[in-house]
Every structure is written in C-alpha cells, then in structure tokens.
Amino acid sequence: MTSTSTTSPAGVGVSPRRRPARRRQPLQRKDTRAALLFISPWIFGFLVFTAWPIIQSLYLSFTDYDVLTDAKFVGIDNYLRLFEDPKVAQSLGNTLIFAVIQVPALMIVALALALLLNQAGKRSAGFFRTVFFLPNMTPPVAIGVLFLLLFNGNQGLVNDALGIFGIEGPAWTTDPGWVKIGLVIMSLITVGGSIVILLAAIRNVPTDLYESARIDGANFWQQTTRITIPMISPNLFFVFIVTSIASLQTFTEAYTAFSNTDTTAGFSNNGALFYVVYLFQQAFSFLNMGYASAMAWILFLIVMAITAIQFAVSRRFVYYEGEQS
Amino acid sequence: MKTSLLRMSAVAAAATLMLASCASGTGGGGGEATYDPDATLEGTLNITGFTSTTDEIASTRYDLAVAAVGDGVDVKSDESGFDIQSFLAAVAGNSAPDLIYVDRTTIGTLAARGAIEPLEACLTGEGIDTGAFLKTPISQVTLDGDVYGIPEFNNVNIVIADTTLLDAAGASLADVDGSNWDALTDFAQKTAVVDGGAVSVLGYDTKMPEFFPLWAKANGVDILSADGKTANLNDPKVVEAVEFATGVYESEGGFAAIKAAKDASDFFGSGNQYATNTLGAMPMEQWYANVLSDVSPDAALDFTTFKSPEGDVVSYSSGSAWAIPAGSSNKAAACRFARTMTETDSWVAAAEARVAKYADSGSLFTGLLTANTEADAEIQDMVGTPEGNFGNAIAATYEANDAAFTVAGNPADSEFKTAWTDAINRVLGGEATAQEALDQAQTEAQDALDSAWADFGN
Amino acid sequence: MTSLPTVAPALALQGDGGNLGAAPRPRRKPVVKRVITTTLLVAVSAIFLYPFIWLVSASFKPREEIFDNSLIPKTFTLDNYVSVWQDAPVALWLGNTVLVTVLAAVAVTISSAMVAWGFAYYRFPGRNLLFGLVLATMMLPAAVTMIPTFLIWNNIGLTGTLTPLWAQNLFGSAFYIFLLRQFFLSLPRDPFEAAKLDGASHWRLFRSLAVPLSKPAIVVTLLFEIQASWTDLMKSLIYLRDSATFTIPRGLKTLLDQFGFGGERHWEIIVTASVITTIPMIILFFIGQKQFIEGIATTGSKG
C-alpha cells in the first residue's frame, strides 16, 4: 500500500468511496439508530445548552431584563444604546488592539521557538519542549496575579530586570497605555501549546525537500520561508484561528487583575477593559441581561466575520499537501 | 427510525425548556414579618458582608447581637466582604441571605431593584430611633423618605502628614490641609522624588478618584442635589477642582507611576509610607490614624482637618449599613441583630474592649465614629483629649464628624459613582481633559438618575 | 509529489515525527551551532520558568520581602503556608475543586467517547453535516450562551451549587468529540466486524472493544478536562456565592480582592495561595506529560 493518506488503510472510519454509494443495506437503518443513540447525549446537550440559549439570548437582546422583574420588550433599544455607549467602543477597541498585538506575537514566538527546538538534538528538544509547555498548566487566575506582581511599575521584577539594562520600564499595571502590551507579554508564557503543535508539524516536513534546497544553495532563512512555512501552513492556520478566537474573548487574566468584586464601580484599569469583561459586568454586576445579550450577539457577529475572512484569506496562503482541489 | 429518535430528543429537550421558561421575574418577597423586641426568635440568620473577626470593635458587638437574638436563632456569617454580584445572583435564585452589611453607597441601587426593603416596620417594631443617628449617614440610606439601612460607622476625612517631610520642605500643616492650593502644589513638587520613572517619595496624595466628592465640595459644589435627583458633575468649579487634584499627580510623576508605587506599598503594616517617610501628606479616613498608632506609633506624624480654600472644615462621610433583603427568611431576627449592632450600649462595650486591649499594648485609642450620636458622645468622653500629635488626630476626627457632608441617597448610586469614577480615571490616564470627562460623566449620570427615579416610583 | 521516499509516511504516522537532525546527513553538525542553539534554549527556558520560581520563592518570604525580587529568600519562612489555611477556607476550596474536576472529567470523557464513536464507526445520512455542526459549536463565543444557561440553572434552582460547573459535561464537548473521533477513525475495522459476526451488540462493540483500544485518547481527554476544569474562573464567578462552595481559582480571586490592592496588601498570602492553586496542575502535568504533549500535537496536525 503506497497510499499517501495518513489514516490506516482498513480504518474504522473507512472512506465511503470503498463501497458502492447507492447500495442501501438493511443494516444501514439499524446503524443509523445505533449511531443516533450514541450521539444522543450531544444532541440533547446541544438543544438545551446551545440551540435554545442562542435563541433565547437573541430574544433577550431585544428586552430589558434584570432577572428580579419580568422581561420588558424594548425592540432595538439595546443595540442603539450599544452604539452610543462609550464603554462598548472602548472595550471593543481594547479587545481588537489586544488581539492584533497578541496573535502575531504568539505565533511568531511559537514559530521561532519551534524552529529553534527543531535544531536541537531529539532528547534535548524533548526536555526543552516540556519546559516550554509547563507554564500552560498555570491557572489563568494565577497568571493574572503574576501579572500584577511581576509587572508592577515600582517594584515588579520586570522593571527591575529592565533597570539592569538601563531601561526605564513603564507602569505596566497602572498605565492604560501600557497594560495591554504588558498582558500580551505575560501571555507569551503560555505559548507552549502552539509550540508543541508547530514542532510536530515541522518534524513532519520531509527531509529530502531540505536536501534538494541545500543542494541548490538555499540558506537557512530561505529554507525556512520557502519550505518549512508553506509545508506547515495548515497547522499555522489552525493555531492562527484558535489563538484569534481565544484572543477576542480574553477575560480571566484581566478580570482577575483589575476588577474588584467589592464595588460595582470597580475596574481599575480601563486600558484592560476587554469586551467580554464589560459584557460580564453588564450581565452579572449590573444585571442588565438584555443589554449584555445584545453585546454577546455583536461579539458573535464579529467573531464570525473575522473567522470567515481568515478562512477566505487562507485559500491563498495555506498549502494542503495532497489536496484534490 | 431516525426521525422518531430525533422526535424523542426534541420532546425531551422541550420538556427541559419548559422548566427554563421564558425570562420571568424571580425576585419575590420573603413575606411580612412582625417585629417585637420581647419576642423569642428562632430559625437561621444568614449574614453576608460582615467580618466579625477584624477586631474587637466588630467582635464585641457581634457577640452581643448573637446573644440578643437568642439561642433559638442559628446565626451564620459568611465572614467575607459584600459582593454585589453574588448578592443579586442569590436574590435572583431565590436564596437571598437574611441580613446584609453593605457600603452605604450601594443601598440606593439595591433598593431600586427591590432587592432590599424599607425598614419602617423594623424600626418602629424594634424601637430604633433614626433620630439617634447622625444626619448625613441617614440621608445616604434614605430614598423618597423611606429608610433602607441602619448606619454603622461614619468615616470622615482628616489630613495626615509626615512631619519629617514637612520640615524638610519648610512647610507647615496649614500648607497641606487644603486651605491653600498653591502651597499644597509647592509642597508636593518639592517633596516628591521620582527617579527612573518610579516614584520613591510621594509628596501629596490627592486620593483621586476616590475622594472626588471631597475635592468638589471643598471647591464649593455638591455633586448631587440634596434630593438625589440632579447631578452636578460638570459645574465649572468641579472641573476646576478635578484639574487641581489630578494636576498635583501630574507634577509628581504621573498617576500611573504613583499608583504603581501605592499598589506595592505596605499600607497596613509597620513598613507603611509614613514609617518609611515616603509620603508627605494626604487626606484619609480617620480610622487610619488608629492603624498608624497601632503599627507605627513612633512615626513622625501630625493630623488636622481637611479644609476648603476658604478655610472651612470639609469632610466626606461614608460608611456601612445593615439592610434587610426583600427575600429574607428571618426579618425579625435580622432587625434585632442590626439594632443590637448599632445601639449605644454595644458601641460603648466595643470601645471599652479596645481601651482594654490598647492598655496592654500601649497603643493610643484615637476614637471611634459610629454614626450613632449618643454612642459618639460617650466614646468621645472615654477617649478624652490626650496630648501629642495623636491627640490632634482625635480632635480633628471629632471636628470633622460634625462638619461632614455626603452624597444623597438615590436609586442609581452605583451608576452615578461609576460615571464619575470613570471620568476621573480618564483624566488620570490622559485620555480626556477634565471638562470633557466630566461632561460625559454628567450625561451618563443624569440619564441613569432620571431612569432610575422614574422606575423607582413604580 | 508522488515520489516520496518511504521515510515520509512513516514520519507522518507518528504524531511526534522523526528527528530531522538525525536524517541521512553526514555527521558534521557544527559545534558552534549546537552551542548557540542550546544557549538560546536555556536562556528562553529561564525566562519561561523564572516567574514560577519567583512565585514559589516569594511564598517563603515574609511580607516585607516579597518585592525584593531576590531568588533565594533572605528570610525563609513557612508561616505563609500555615496562615493561608487559616485566613481562608483553602482546604474547602481544594476539596470543591477536586470534586468538580473529577466529575467534569469523567462525565465529559464518557459522553464524548460515546458521541465520537457514533460519528466514527457508523455511517448514516447527514453524518458529515451533523459533525460539521458539532465542530461549528467550537466557534461559538461562550458569552452568547452564558446568560441563558445561567437562567436555565437559575430556574432549576441550582445556582449557588457546584452542579452547573460540571453537569454540562454529561453531554459531551465538541473538542473532545473531535479528538476521540480522530482516534476512533484510526482503529482497524476487522476486530469490530469479527465481533459483530459473533453477535455483539452495538453497545458491546463500543464498551468492550473500542474503549479499551483507546486508552491513550481517553487519558488525553481526562487530563485535558482536568486541567480545564481546575482552572476555570468564569463559571465559578457566575454560579458560586457562598465562599464555602468556591473552587480554588474563585477563591484565589477573592483573596486577591481581600488581601490585594483594595485590601490589606497581604501579598504573602496571595502568593502562597497562587502556588497552592498551581502546584496540583504541575504535578498533573508531570504524571501525564507524554499524553498532554501528544494530545496537543495530534489535534494541531489534523486541524
């Protein structure tokens, strides 16, 4: 078998092309029922916890509801208010800026470290890969705490370290202008997951490609950009999508660091007021469930739009080996 | 087959959806209660927002209150700070606590949502005289003539200064008590030490954004009308006050650097800013004097009242209050508990406990402001007028207590506070000028007030 | 690309891949290159690990020294580890978190495996469409369903309890369904055909054949969900009220509020609690490190 497919030839999920498509055996219907029985937990969960909530949140977005009193239909008022609410604009801006900084940063660092690991011997690579992945296990709450402590403008470790090089570090945790960058830098510590994915992908690139390139006189940089990156582009794309979606919904670290649950007015750094944080405040601190639902739908549309754009753009840049189209 | 299976799933899901019915209101009342100071009470009393173990002032009264409700009542306190989000979620889930202890500025929002109830019946039933309380705390918890909370503690502002730094700058206490803004800025600039973008000595801490109402009032303006209905955040004198107070920060290294320094400081410990001579002066709530006398009694300190540029004593009154949730299951016990916590005898007992404790450790008792005028008078007698700078703290405290003002109670108090806090933060962060920020705050606040008062009537 | 040497498919089948460095190349790997590589790796590792070393070190310092940023504590003290249990119900929090985590992980593994099996083994009309729907749910922002889900639990009366934190896992989760399906797809079909001929029921095929063969994937699922559940903050913020019911991340947040900036600046408590929150995850990692890494690698490569 010289198939280039990556699944075993006689696998469980064997391709339908191996059987005549039209022949419908009596076995098929029993199969269907069994399959649906197995899938039924998900179907139930989907209907109750996904489909219904989607519909209800759309409905709520047209109401004024604070849980203590009945919902009041208010038409598109919430959406109009959304467009006028300076905090929505601010939080959306904060989130987009954050994502635009964080996603490339994470991807570049992940790629760079994966390439670096690839240069190392196997055992040493394995060891360092573990080291890089370890911080991923840290609870995001603890990351939020670490951010507050390490990046404190006065006594934090980061500014101390910068001071050794004679650099005057900004007040990362209190200056709205720097807090996003500070949060991005802190988040780089959790790049281990992406490194693992990219390293595995890099290792799968056939060596002979590099051989031919080397014979043709290509240097390391050219090999990387002309061979490695295109060959791992599906994985890069995967990391890109996953990181973007997560980045647009960033919540825990900023909420931990800057919101004070004792006071409703408590969010101490507007530079870190991200969209989901503000949404959360509206929903659960102010009990403006209708308004928060409208915010959620706007987020949904934005995420879908961005993902669609990413997929469209990927057609040009992502190379799927062995793809029929 | 497949369709019938899907049909079954759909039916099951629909059944669940019936449970999770369309958005209906859940904030039901806990029913009526009768209040009788002689009745024997029973049941459980779940208290949220109060920590009884902070100090003897809290624990003494707590023990008395537990005794007052009697053995039949099982008193449970969750011993953590009040979390408005958890509370509202509890009310929404029909599992409201029976008694809550909250900041007085939260009362309005809670009352507006019907989460807490007017205390008329409780007050008359258990014989609590609102006249016995200081006017400003009562006004904070009164909406439309109904009292929603029983005040506990009154925090007022005094000015605490580091005399070493005062002397070094050739300044006097009068220069930093707010009666001379130019002298204040002068002192701040002379004293502040900024090196490498980090603030190592802070000259003057204007405590923005928290003390915004104080600075506005010092410049002659009430940010909210006495009836709680009209906001006044962008009055030119308010803008002027904000420009001044935030400007002081600018001249000392900028707010971001200052806040970073404050965050990392050992505020409540023996390494506090006064003990380490890293703060020149600031207005502060009077209870901090007690902390200082406890952890760093030998620090070079002096105290005075905060004053307006005209020389009048100005002091912002704040504090906590006991409130009874509408869904409380034991209102009778809640009322009696709150009554005992705030009555004169309990306060006096607490003060005596503190005197005893301080006699052992040698610390000085710098007074206690209870919001209960009778208790205040008795405790003031106990404290006396000791010599020395901490004696000045005591004098300043009681003088400020008499002159205190506050922001009137209103059903949009969280939105109101959020509006001006955000505005000040914008100015501090350099995102807007004082005028722009306050204009925005004024619109937001007035809108919130208008809609909250409109809903409140219904 | 039809003339790939036989090395390629072999490499591709292993999630971990072979080592490019050991490919047929004369052994003239320059020492300089290796030294540079290793130095860089060590330097970067130091940066990655330093915050945690700092954290652990700080937990052994008294309050005044927390910010002195020295790696070895000038004053080594175990006081924090004693007082943190007293200042807050940390033991309770740990217990709650363990309970929720175990329930969540077990529930999601069983249900996702079932659902994944349904998609992997059987063919039925609309299968791909339905699976596409499963995948699509991964893209749904949590914020959209957050409020109505809260309302559902509220109406059932279970807000304030730990149930909402794990009960949804009884219905499978798209990510694990995807992961497990991938794995099931790679199993050989013959044993199942044989068992069917012997009269095994559908459930039997799943339970007694597929599941035992899938131990690695199941372990990966368990480990991932343990980590996700342990570290979750949002659900605990939404549903938990009484501090006795808190999970560890929620508890840490409370400590930060109480003892952090707004509160008494007891950094030593916060730092110690952070260590306590993180250590179990580190231990978990070392136990299941191979599975974690392989699991992630597999996801990424089939994505």
PDB file of N, CA and C in Angstrom, chain C residues 177-202:
ATOM      1  N   ILE C 177     -14.951  15.432  21.438  1.00  0.00           N
ATOM      2  CA  ILE C 177     -15.600  14.587  20.439  1.00  0.00           C
ATOM      3  C   ILE C 177     -14.713  14.529  19.201  1.00  0.00           C
ATOM      4  N   PHE C 178     -14.208  15.668  18.815  1.00  0.00           N
ATOM      5  CA  PHE C 178     -13.307  15.745  17.671  1.00  0.00           C
ATOM      6  C   PHE C 178     -12.073  14.877  17.895  1.00  0.00           C
ATOM      7  N   LEU C 179     -11.451  15.079  19.034  1.00  0.00           N
ATOM      8  CA  LEU C 179     -10.227  14.356  19.366  1.00  0.00           C
ATOM      9  C   LEU C 179     -10.449  12.851  19.370  1.00  0.00           C
ATOM     10  N   LEU C 180     -11.506  12.422  20.054  1.00  0.00           N
ATOM     11  CA  LEU C 180     -11.759  10.994  20.183  1.00  0.00           C
ATOM     12  C   LEU C 180     -12.187  10.396  18.858  1.00  0.00           C
ATOM     13  N   ARG C 181     -12.928  11.142  18.083  1.00  0.00           N
ATOM     14  CA  ARG C 181     -13.342  10.639  16.778  1.00  0.00           C
ATOM     15  C   ARG C 181     -12.125  10.392  15.907  1.00  0.00           C
ATOM     16  N   GLN C 182     -11.207  11.352  15.920  1.00  0.00           N
ATOM     17  CA  GLN C 182      -9.960  11.163  15.172  1.00  0.00           C
ATOM     18  C   GLN C 182      -9.323   9.843  15.538  1.00  0.00           C
ATOM     19  N   PHE C 183      -9.294   9.604  16.839  1.00  0.00           N
ATOM     20  CA  PHE C 183      -8.632   8.396  17.285  1.00  0.00           C
ATOM     21  C   PHE C 183      -9.382   7.150  16.857  1.00  0.00           C
ATOM     22  N   PHE C 184     -10.703   7.158  17.049  1.00  0.00           N
ATOM     23  CA  PHE C 184     -11.505   6.001  16.664  1.00  0.00           C
ATOM     24  C   PHE C 184     -11.340   5.702  15.184  1.00  0.00           C
ATOM     25  N   LEU C 185     -11.252   6.763  14.390  1.00  0.00           N
ATOM     26  CA  LEU C 185     -11.133   6.572  12.948  1.00  0.00           C
ATOM     27  C   LEU C 185      -9.877   5.785  12.585  1.00  0.00           C
ATOM     28  N   SER C 186      -8.893   5.870  13.450  1.00  0.00           N
ATOM     29  CA  SER C 186      -7.645   5.207  13.105  1.00  0.00           C
ATOM     30  C   SER C 186      -7.597   3.763  13.573  1.00  0.00           C
ATOM     31  N   LEU C 187      -8.622   3.315  14.249  1.00  0.00           N
ATOM     32  CA  LEU C 187      -8.626   1.932  14.697  1.00  0.00           C
ATOM     33  C   LEU C 187      -8.935   1.002  13.519  1.00  0.00           C
ATOM     34  N   PRO C 188      -8.344  -0.186  13.515  1.00  0.00           N
ATOM     35  CA  PRO C 188      -8.644  -1.137  12.431  1.00  0.00           C
ATOM     36  C   PRO C 188     -10.065  -1.665  12.556  1.00  0.00           C
ATOM     37  N   ARG C 189     -10.709  -1.881  11.429  1.00  0.00           N
ATOM     38  CA  ARG C 189     -12.113  -2.255  11.435  1.00  0.00           C
ATOM     39  C   ARG C 189     -12.338  -3.743  11.694  1.00  0.00           C
ATOM     40  N   ASP C 190     -11.354  -4.552  11.352  1.00  0.00           N
ATOM     41  CA  ASP C 190     -11.562  -6.007  11.395  1.00  0.00           C
ATOM     42  C   ASP C 190     -12.068  -6.544  12.732  1.00  0.00           C
ATOM     43  N   PRO C 191     -11.443  -6.194  13.834  1.00  0.00           N
ATOM     44  CA  PRO C 191     -11.917  -6.765  15.102  1.00  0.00           C
ATOM     45  C   PRO C 191     -13.405  -6.498  15.320  1.00  0.00           C
ATOM     46  N   PHE C 192     -13.868  -5.342  14.831  1.00  0.00           N
ATOM     47  CA  PHE C 192     -15.261  -4.999  15.057  1.00  0.00           C
ATOM     48  C   PHE C 192     -16.183  -5.834  14.182  1.00  0.00           C
ATOM     49  N   GLU C 193     -15.739  -6.013  12.934  1.00  0.00           N
ATOM     50  CA  GLU C 193     -16.521  -6.856  12.047  1.00  0.00           C
ATOM     51  C   GLU C 193     -16.648  -8.244  12.643  1.00  0.00           C
ATOM     52  N   ALA C 194     -15.500  -8.727  13.124  1.00  0.00           N
ATOM     53  CA  ALA C 194     -15.492 -10.075  13.704  1.00  0.00           C
ATOM     54  C   ALA C 194     -16.443 -10.158  14.887  1.00  0.00           C
ATOM     55  N   ALA C 195     -16.374  -9.184  15.750  1.00  0.00           N
ATOM     56  CA  ALA C 195     -17.229  -9.223  16.929  1.00  0.00           C
ATOM     57  C   ALA C 195     -18.701  -9.141  16.546  1.00  0.00           C
ATOM     58  N   LYS C 196     -18.982  -8.354  15.529  1.00  0.00           N
ATOM     59  CA  LYS C 196     -20.371  -8.235  15.101  1.00  0.00           C
ATOM     60  C   LYS C 196     -20.893  -9.577  14.602  1.00  0.00           C
ATOM     61  N   LEU C 197     -20.028 -10.278  13.870  1.00  0.00           N
ATOM     62  CA  LEU C 197     -20.437 -11.582  13.377  1.00  0.00           C
ATOM     63  C   LEU C 197     -20.722 -12.521  14.530  1.00  0.00           C
ATOM     64  N   ASP C 198     -19.990 -12.308  15.625  1.00  0.00           N
ATOM     65  CA  ASP C 198     -20.229 -13.140  16.796  1.00  0.00           C
ATOM     66  C   ASP C 198     -21.485 -12.732  17.548  1.00  0.00           C
ATOM     67  N   GLY C 199     -22.146 -11.686  17.069  1.00  0.00           N
ATOM     68  CA  GLY C 199     -23.408 -11.309  17.690  1.00  0.00           C
ATOM     69  C   GLY C 199     -23.294 -10.235  18.755  1.00  0.00           C
ATOM     70  N   ALA C 200     -22.168  -9.510  18.771  1.00  0.00           N
ATOM     71  CA  ALA C 200     -22.034  -8.467  19.793  1.00  0.00           C
ATOM     72  C   ALA C 200     -23.000  -7.324  19.503  1.00  0.00           C
ATOM     73  N   SER C 201     -23.541  -6.766  20.572  1.00  0.00           N
ATOM     74  CA  SER C 201     -24.468  -5.639  20.412  1.00  0.00           C
ATOM     75  C   SER C 201     -23.661  -4.371  20.145  1.00  0.00           C
ATOM     76  N   HIS C 202     -24.355  -3.336  19.718  1.00  0.00           N
ATOM     77  CA  HIS C 202     -23.680  -2.073  19.443  1.00  0.00           C
ATOM     78  C   HIS C 202     -22.924  -1.574  20.671  1.00  0.00           C
TER      79      HIS C 202
END
